[in-house]
Short mmCIF file of C-alpha atoms and ligand atoms in Angstrom, two decimals:
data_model
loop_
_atom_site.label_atom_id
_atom_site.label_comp_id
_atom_site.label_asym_id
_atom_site.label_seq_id
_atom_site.Cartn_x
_atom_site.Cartn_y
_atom_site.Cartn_z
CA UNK A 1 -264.32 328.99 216.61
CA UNK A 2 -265.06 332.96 217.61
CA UNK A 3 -262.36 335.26 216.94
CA UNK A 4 -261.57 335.74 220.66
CA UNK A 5 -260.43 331.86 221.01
CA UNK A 6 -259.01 332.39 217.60
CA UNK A 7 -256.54 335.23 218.82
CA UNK A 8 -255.53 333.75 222.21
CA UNK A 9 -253.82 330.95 220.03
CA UNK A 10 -252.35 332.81 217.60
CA UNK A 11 -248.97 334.62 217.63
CA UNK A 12 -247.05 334.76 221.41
CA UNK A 13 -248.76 331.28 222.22
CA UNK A 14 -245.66 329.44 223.91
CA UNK A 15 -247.26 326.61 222.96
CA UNK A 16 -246.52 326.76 219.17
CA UNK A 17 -242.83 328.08 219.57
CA UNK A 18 -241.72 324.84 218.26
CA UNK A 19 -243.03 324.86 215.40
CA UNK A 20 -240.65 327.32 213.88
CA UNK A 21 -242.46 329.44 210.73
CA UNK A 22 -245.31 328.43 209.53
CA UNK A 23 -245.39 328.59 205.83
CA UNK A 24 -248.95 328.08 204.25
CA UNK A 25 -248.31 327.04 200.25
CA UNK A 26 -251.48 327.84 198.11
CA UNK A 27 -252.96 328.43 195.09
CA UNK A 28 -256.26 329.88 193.72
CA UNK A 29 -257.33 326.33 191.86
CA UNK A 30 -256.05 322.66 191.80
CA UNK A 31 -253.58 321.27 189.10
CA UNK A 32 -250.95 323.70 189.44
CA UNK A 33 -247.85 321.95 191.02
CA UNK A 34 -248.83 323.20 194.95
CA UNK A 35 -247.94 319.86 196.00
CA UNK A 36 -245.23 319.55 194.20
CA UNK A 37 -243.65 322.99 195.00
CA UNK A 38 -244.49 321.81 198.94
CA UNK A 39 -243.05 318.89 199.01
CA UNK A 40 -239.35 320.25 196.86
CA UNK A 41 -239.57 323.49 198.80
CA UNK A 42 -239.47 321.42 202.46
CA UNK A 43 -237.07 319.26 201.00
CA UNK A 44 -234.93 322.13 200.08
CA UNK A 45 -235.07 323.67 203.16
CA UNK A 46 -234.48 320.81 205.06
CA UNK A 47 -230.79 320.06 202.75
CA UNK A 48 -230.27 323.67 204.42
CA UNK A 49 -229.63 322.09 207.57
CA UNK A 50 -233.14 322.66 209.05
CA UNK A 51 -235.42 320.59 210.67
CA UNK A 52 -238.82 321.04 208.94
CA UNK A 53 -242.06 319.32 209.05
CA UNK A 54 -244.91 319.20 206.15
CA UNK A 55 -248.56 319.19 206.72
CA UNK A 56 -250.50 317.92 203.95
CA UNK A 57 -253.80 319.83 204.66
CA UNK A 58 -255.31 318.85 201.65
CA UNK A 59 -258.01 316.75 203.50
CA UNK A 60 -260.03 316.12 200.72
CA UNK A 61 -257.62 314.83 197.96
CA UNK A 62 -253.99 314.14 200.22
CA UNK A 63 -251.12 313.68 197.30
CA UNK A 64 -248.29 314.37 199.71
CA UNK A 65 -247.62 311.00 201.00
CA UNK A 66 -247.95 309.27 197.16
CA UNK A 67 -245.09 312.23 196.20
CA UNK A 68 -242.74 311.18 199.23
CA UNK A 69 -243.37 307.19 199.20
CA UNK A 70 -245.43 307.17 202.27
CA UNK A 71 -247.46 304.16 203.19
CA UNK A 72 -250.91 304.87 203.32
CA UNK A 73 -253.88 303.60 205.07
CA UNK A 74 -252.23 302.48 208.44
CA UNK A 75 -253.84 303.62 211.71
CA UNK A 76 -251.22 306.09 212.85
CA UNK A 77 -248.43 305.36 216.08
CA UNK A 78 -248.97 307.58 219.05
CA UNK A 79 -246.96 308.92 221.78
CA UNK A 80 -246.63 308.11 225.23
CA UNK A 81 -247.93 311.40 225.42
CA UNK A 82 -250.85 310.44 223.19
CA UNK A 83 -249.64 312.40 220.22
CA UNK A 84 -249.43 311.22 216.55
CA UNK A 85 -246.24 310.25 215.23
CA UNK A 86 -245.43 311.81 212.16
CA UNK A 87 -243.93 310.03 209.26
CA UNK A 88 -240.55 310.27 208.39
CA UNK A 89 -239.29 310.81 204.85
CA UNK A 90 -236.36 312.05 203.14
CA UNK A 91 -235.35 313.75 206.55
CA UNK A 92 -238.61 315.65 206.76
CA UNK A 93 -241.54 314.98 209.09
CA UNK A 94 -244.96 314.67 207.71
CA UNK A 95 -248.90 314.39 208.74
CA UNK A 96 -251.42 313.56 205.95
CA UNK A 97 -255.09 312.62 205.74
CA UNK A 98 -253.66 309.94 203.78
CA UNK A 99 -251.89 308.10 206.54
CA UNK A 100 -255.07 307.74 208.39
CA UNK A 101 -257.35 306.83 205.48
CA UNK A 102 -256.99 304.72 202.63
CA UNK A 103 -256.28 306.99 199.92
CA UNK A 104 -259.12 305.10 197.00
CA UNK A 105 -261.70 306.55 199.67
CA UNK A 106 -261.44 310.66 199.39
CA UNK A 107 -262.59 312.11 203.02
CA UNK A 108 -265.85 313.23 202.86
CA UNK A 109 -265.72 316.09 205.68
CA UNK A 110 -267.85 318.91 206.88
CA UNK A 111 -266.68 322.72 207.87
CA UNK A 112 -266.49 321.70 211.55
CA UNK A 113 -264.37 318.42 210.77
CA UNK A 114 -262.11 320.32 208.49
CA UNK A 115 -260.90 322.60 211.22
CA UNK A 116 -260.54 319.52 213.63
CA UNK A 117 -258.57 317.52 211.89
CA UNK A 118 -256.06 320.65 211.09
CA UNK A 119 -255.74 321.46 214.05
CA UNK A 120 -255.08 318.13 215.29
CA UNK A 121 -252.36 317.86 212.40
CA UNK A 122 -250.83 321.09 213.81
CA UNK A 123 -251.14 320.89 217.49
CA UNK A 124 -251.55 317.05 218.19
CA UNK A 125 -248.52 315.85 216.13
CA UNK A 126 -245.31 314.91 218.05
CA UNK A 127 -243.29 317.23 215.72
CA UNK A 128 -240.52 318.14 217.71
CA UNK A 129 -238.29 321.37 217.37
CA UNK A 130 -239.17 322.60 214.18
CA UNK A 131 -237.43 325.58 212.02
CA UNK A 132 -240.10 325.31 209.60
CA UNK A 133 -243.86 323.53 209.14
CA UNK A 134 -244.93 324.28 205.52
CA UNK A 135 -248.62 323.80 205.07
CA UNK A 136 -249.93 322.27 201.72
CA UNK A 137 -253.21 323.96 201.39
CA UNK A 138 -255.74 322.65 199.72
CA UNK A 139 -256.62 324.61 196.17
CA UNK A 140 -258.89 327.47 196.52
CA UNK A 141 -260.40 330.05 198.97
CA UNK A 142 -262.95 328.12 201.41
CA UNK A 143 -263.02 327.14 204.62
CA UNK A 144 -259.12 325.35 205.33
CA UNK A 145 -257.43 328.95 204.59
CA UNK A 146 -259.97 330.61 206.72
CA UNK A 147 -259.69 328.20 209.79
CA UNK A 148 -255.61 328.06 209.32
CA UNK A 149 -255.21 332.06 208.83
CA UNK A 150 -257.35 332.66 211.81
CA UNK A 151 -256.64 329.94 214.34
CA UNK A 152 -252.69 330.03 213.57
CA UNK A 153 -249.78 332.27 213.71
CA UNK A 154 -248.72 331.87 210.31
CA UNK A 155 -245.31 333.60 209.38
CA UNK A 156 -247.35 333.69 205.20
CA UNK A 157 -248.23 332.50 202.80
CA UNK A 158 -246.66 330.92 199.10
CA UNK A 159 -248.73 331.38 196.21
CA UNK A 160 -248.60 329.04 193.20
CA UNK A 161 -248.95 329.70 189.96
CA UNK A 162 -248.90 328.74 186.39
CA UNK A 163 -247.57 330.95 183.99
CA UNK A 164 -251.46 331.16 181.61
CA UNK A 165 -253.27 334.36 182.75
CA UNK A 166 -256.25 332.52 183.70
CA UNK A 167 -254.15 330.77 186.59
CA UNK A 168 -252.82 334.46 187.12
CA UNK A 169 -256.42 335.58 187.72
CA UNK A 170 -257.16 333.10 190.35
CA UNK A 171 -253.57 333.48 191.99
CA UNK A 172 -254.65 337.06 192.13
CA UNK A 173 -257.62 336.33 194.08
CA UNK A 174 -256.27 334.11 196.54
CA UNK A 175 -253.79 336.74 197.15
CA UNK A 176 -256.65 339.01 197.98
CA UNK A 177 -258.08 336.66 200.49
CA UNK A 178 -255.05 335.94 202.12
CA UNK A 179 -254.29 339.91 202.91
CA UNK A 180 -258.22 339.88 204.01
CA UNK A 181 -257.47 337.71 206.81
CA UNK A 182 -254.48 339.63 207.43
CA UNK A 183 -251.86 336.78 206.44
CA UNK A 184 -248.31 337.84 205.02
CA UNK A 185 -248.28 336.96 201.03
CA UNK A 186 -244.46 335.93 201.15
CA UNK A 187 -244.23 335.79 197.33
CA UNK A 188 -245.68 334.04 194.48
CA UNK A 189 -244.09 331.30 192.42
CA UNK A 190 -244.56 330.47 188.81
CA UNK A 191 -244.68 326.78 187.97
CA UNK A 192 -244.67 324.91 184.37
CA UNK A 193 -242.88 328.12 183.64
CA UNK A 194 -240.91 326.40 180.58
CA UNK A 195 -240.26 323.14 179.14
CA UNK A 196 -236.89 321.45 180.21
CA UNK A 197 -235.67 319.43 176.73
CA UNK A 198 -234.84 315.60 178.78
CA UNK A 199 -231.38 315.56 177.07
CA UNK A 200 -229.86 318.93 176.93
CA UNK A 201 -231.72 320.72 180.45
CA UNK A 202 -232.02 323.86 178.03
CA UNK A 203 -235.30 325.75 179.12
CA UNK A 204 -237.80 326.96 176.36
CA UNK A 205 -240.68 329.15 177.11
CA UNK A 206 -243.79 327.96 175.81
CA UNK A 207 -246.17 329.79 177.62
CA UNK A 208 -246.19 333.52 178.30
CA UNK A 209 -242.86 334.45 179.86
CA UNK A 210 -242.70 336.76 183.14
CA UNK A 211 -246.79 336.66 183.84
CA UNK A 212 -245.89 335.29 187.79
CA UNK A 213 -243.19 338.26 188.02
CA UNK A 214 -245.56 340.77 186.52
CA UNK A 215 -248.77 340.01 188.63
CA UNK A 216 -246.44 340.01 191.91
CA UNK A 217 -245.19 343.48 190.68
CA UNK A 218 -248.65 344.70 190.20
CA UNK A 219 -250.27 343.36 193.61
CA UNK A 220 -246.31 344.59 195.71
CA UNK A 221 -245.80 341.17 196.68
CA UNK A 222 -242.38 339.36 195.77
CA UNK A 223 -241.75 337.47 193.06
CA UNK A 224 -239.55 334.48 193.97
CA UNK A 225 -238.98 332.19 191.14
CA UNK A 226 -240.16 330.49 188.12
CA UNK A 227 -239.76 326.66 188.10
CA UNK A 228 -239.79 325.14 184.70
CA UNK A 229 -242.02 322.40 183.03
CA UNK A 230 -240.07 319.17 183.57
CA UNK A 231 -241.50 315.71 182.45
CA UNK A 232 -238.79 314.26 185.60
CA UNK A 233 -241.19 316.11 188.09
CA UNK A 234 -243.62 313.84 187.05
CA UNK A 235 -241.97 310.20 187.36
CA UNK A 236 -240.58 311.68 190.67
CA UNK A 237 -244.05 312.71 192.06
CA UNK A 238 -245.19 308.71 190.92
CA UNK A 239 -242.02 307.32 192.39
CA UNK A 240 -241.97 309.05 195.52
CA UNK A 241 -238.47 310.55 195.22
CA UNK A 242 -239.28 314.49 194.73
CA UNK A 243 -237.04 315.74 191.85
CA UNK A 244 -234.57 317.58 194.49
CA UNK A 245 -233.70 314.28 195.85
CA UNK A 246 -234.30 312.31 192.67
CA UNK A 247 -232.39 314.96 190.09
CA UNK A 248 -230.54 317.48 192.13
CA UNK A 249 -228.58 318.98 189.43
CA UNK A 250 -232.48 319.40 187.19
CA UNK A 251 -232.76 323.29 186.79
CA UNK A 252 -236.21 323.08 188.04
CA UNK A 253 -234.01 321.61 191.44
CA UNK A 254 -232.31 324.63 191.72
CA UNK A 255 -235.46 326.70 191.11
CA UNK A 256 -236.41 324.72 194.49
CA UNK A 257 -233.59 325.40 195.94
CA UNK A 258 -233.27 329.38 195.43
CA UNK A 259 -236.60 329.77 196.30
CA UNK A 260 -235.94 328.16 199.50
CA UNK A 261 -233.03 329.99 200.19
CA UNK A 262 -235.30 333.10 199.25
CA UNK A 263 -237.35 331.95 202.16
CA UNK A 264 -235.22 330.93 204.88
CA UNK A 265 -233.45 335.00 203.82
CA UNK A 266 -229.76 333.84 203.07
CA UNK A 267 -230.56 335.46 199.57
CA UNK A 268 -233.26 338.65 199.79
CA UNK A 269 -232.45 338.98 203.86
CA UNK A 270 -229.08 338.19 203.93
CA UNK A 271 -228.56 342.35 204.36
CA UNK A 272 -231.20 342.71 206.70
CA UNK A 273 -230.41 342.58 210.56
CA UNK A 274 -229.43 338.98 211.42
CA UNK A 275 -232.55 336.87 212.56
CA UNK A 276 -233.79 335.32 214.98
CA UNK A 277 -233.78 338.00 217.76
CA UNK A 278 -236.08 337.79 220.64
CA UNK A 279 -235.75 341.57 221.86
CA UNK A 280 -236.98 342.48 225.72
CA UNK A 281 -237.62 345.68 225.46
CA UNK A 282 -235.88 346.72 228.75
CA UNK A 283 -232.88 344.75 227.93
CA UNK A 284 -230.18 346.12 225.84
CA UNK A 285 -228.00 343.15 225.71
CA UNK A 286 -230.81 341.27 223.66
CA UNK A 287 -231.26 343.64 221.10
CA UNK A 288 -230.95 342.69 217.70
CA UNK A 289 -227.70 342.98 216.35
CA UNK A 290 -227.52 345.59 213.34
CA UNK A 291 -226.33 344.14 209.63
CA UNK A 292 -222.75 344.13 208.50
CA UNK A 293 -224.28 345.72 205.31
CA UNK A 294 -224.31 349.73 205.19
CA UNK A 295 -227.39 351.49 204.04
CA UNK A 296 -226.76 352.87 200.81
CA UNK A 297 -228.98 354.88 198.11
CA UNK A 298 -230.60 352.54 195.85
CA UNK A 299 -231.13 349.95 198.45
CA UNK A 300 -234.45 348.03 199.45
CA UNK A 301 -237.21 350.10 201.10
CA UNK A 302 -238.42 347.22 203.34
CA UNK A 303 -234.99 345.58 204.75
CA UNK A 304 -234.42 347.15 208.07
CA UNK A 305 -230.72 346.83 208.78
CA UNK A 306 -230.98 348.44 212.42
CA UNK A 307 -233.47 348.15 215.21
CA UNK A 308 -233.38 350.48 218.14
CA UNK A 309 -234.61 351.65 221.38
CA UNK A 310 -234.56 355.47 221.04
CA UNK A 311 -236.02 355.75 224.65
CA UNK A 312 -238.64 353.65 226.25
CA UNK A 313 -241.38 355.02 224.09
CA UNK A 314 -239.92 355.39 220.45
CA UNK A 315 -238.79 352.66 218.68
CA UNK A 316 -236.34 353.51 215.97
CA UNK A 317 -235.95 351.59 212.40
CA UNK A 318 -233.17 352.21 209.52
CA UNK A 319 -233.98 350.85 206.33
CA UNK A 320 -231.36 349.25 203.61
CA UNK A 321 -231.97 352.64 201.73
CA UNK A 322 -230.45 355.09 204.39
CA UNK A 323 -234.16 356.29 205.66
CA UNK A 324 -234.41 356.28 209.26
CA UNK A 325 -237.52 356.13 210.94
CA UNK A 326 -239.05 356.36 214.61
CA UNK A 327 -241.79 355.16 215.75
CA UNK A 328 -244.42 356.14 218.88
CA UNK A 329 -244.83 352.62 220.41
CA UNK A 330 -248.54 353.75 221.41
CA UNK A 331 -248.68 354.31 217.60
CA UNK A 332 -247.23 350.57 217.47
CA UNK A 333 -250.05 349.42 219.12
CA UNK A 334 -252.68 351.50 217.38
CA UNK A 335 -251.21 350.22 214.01
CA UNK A 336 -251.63 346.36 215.12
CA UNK A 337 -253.80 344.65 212.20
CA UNK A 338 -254.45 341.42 213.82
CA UNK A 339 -258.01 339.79 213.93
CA UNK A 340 -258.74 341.41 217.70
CA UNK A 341 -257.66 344.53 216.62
CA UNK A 342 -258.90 344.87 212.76
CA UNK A 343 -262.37 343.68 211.47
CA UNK A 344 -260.82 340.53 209.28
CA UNK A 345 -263.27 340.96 206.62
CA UNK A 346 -264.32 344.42 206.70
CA UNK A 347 -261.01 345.43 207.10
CA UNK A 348 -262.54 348.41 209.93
CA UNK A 349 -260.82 348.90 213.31
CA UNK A 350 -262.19 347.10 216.24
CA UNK A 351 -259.56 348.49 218.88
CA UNK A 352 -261.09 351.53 220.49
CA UNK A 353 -257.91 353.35 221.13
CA UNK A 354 -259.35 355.52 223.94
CA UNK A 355 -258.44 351.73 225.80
CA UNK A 356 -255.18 351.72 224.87
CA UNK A 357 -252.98 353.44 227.67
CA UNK A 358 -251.06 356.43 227.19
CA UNK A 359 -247.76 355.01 228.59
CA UNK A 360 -248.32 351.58 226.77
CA UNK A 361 -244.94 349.92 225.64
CA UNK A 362 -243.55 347.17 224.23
CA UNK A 363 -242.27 344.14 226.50
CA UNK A 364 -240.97 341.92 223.52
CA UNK A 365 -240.45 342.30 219.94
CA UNK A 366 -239.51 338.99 218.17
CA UNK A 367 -238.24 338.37 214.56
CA UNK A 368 -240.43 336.59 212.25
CA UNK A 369 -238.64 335.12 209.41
CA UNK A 370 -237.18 338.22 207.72
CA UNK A 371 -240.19 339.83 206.45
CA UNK A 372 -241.81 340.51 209.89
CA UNK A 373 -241.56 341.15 213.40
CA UNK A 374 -244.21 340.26 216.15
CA UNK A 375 -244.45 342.52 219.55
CA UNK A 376 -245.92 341.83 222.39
CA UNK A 377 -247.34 344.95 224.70
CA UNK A 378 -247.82 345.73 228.51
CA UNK A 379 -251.25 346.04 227.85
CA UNK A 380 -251.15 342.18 227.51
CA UNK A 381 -251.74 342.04 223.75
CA UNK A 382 -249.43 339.80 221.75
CA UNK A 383 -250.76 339.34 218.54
CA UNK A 384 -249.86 341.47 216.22
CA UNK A 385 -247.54 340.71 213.13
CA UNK A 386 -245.47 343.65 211.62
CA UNK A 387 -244.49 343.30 207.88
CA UNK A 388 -241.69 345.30 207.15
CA UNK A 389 -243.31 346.64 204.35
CA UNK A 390 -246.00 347.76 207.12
CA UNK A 391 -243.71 349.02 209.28
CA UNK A 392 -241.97 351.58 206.39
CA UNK A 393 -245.37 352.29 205.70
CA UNK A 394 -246.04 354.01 208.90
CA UNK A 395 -245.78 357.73 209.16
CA UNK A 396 -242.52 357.96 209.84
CA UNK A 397 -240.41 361.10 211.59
CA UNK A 398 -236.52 361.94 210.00
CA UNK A 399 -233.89 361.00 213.15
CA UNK A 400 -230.48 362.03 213.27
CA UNK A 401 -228.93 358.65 214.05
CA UNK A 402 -230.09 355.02 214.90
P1 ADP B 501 -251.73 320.66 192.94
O1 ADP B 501 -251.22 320.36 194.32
O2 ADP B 501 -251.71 322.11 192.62
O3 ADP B 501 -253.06 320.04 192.65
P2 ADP B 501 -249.70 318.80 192.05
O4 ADP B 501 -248.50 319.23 192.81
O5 ADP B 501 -250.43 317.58 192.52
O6 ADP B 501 -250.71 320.01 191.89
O7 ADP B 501 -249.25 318.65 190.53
C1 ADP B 501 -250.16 318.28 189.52
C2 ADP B 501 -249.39 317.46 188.48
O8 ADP B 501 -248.46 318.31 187.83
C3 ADP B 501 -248.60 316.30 189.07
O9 ADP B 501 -248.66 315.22 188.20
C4 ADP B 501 -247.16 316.85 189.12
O10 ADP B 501 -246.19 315.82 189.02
C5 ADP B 501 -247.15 317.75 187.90
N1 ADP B 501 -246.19 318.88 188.03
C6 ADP B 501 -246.10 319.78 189.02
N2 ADP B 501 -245.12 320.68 188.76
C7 ADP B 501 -244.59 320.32 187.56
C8 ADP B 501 -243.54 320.85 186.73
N3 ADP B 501 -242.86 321.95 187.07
N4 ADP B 501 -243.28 320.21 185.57
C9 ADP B 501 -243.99 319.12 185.20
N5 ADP B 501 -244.98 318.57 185.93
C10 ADP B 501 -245.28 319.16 187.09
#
């Protein structure tokens, strides 16, 4: 696929409005609960009240349907509209390489057939209205994260970990690869974190303690959870009944649970502006709505609790921690890091900004889970993804008032 065709179905593609944010879960080598933390994590979200679908894109070793008592092997139902039913389990919606091939024969797949079949998974799959479609990568940096990161507007990424700094190593460099190719690193999770005693639920750390937290601290991603070693995880994963249907009340459950609630922002956005907002520019009344929270000293840099229209060409941000901030839309533009604009690998600036009009604005500015917004520009370009934490990092002008 070339970059161009790459870009024109990314972000701002009506076609992929339903499926909500995507969510890619990864990790930098195989073993380390990504499944697992998929599977619990859509689950969790889905006991939230929303409708979420799981793509096991693990095409080479599928565990997702074994972990959710899926029968494998069938030739999948299609829709009068000749798209694949997903399976239904546990009130989620799921596609797996395992429910079109019997799972004692691995797929044996090259680069080309890799991005085929995901695509098909993503696009081809009668999912519905989705709030969420988490993506179980498969371990590792090759040629799945490349193909989804490029081809698909993902809202970020999860990254798995274990708590042994070798695991922390790898994690590290998947983290890497993911900013590369320009995809949000929504926070890293530390599994097998501690041992959960069978009888009493008391956690004991056997491993080092706080390596997940540390490593997110030193790469400025967030850090958002630890889930502990539990021996139940296991019998659940063979039974297919994931622990937060199997064992609610298991810590490691709630682990799920917070870091799903994390995710979806009741807990870390839950001061931010309220989300979704689908902002046209022009049109006051569907602005977002600021927070009930106040800024206040001491509060986090990258929640913006106000979103503005100073006048049609500055667009005007206040942050949690009382810093206002405007922003040149032209400078907007300029600032866009998606794969058209920004050299994925090199990281070098493709956009010539001599092409870029002087009186360039905005049409639509959407919210992307609460750690981004996407905006959309006269000039016809829709592709761009804002992090917040991209956004503050803009030079930014002191305004009076938002
Ligand atoms: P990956 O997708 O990274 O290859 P899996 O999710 O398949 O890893 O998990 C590997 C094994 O570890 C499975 O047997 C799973 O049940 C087990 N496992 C995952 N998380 C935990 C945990 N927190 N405690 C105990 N066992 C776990």
């Amino acid at each position: 696929m070339t970059t161009a065709q790459a870009t024109s179905s990314k972000t701002g593609d009506p076609g992929m409005a339903h499926l909500g944010q995507i969510i890619a879960v990864a990790s930098g080598k195989g073993g380390v609960g990504k499944s697992t933390v998929s599977t619990n994590l859509a689950l969790a979200l889905a006991a939230q009240g929303s409708a979420v679908g799981l793509v096991d894109a693990d095409l080479y070793g599928p565990s997702v349907p074994g972990m959710l008592g899926i029968e494998t092997g069938k030739a999948p139902t299609m829709s009068p509209a000749g798209k694949v039913i997903p399976a239904q389990a546990h009130g989620i919606k799921v596609i797996s390489m395992g429910m079109l091939t019997d799972d004692d024969k691995p797929a044996i797949l090259r680069g080309p057939m890799v991005s085929k079949y995901l695509r098909m998974f993503i696009l081809e799959v009668e999912w519905g209205k989705l709030d969420y479609l988490i993506l179980d990568l498969p371990p590792g940096t090759g040629d799945t994260q490349l193909t989804l990161a490029q081809s698909f507007p993902l809202t970020g990424a999860v990254v798995v970990s274990t708590p042994q700094d070798v695991s922390l190593k790898i994690a590290r460099r998947g983290i890497r690869m993911m900013e590369q190719v320009k995809v949000p690193i929504l926070g890293i999770v530390e599994n097998m974190s501690g041992f959960t005693c069978p009888s009493c639920n008391e956690v004991t750390h056997i491993f080092h303690q706080g390596g997940g937290a540390k490593i997110a601290a030193s790469l400025d991603v967030p850090f958002l959870g630890a889930i502990p070693l539990d021996p139940a995880i296991v019998d659940c994963g063979d039974e297919g009944r994931p622990l937060v249907i199997a064992h609610p009340d298991a810590p490691a459950a709630a682990a799920y649970r917070d870091i799903a609630a994390i995710l979806s922002g009741r807990e870390r956005g839950a001061a931010g502006i309220p989300t979704p907002f689908d902002w046209h520019w022009d049109d006051d009344a569907s602005k977002p709505k600021p927070s009930a929270h106040a800024a206040h000293a001491g509060g986090a840099a990258e929640v913006p609790v106000a979103l503005d229209r100073r006048d049609g060409r500055t667009l005007v941000l206040r942050w949690l921690d009382g810093h206002d901030q405007q922003i040149d839309v032209r400078d907007l533009r300029l600032a866009c890091r998606c794969a058209a604009c920004v050299d994925e690998m090199s990281g070098r600036a493709v956009l010539v900004p001599a092409i870029v009009p002087l009186n360039i604005a905005p049409t639509r500015i959407w919210s992307l889970g609460n750690y981004a917004i996407g905006v959309s520009f006269s000039d016809g370009h829709s592709s761009g993804i804002y992090t917040f934490g991209h956004l503050r990092a803009m030079v930014a002008a002191e305004v009076e008032d938002v």
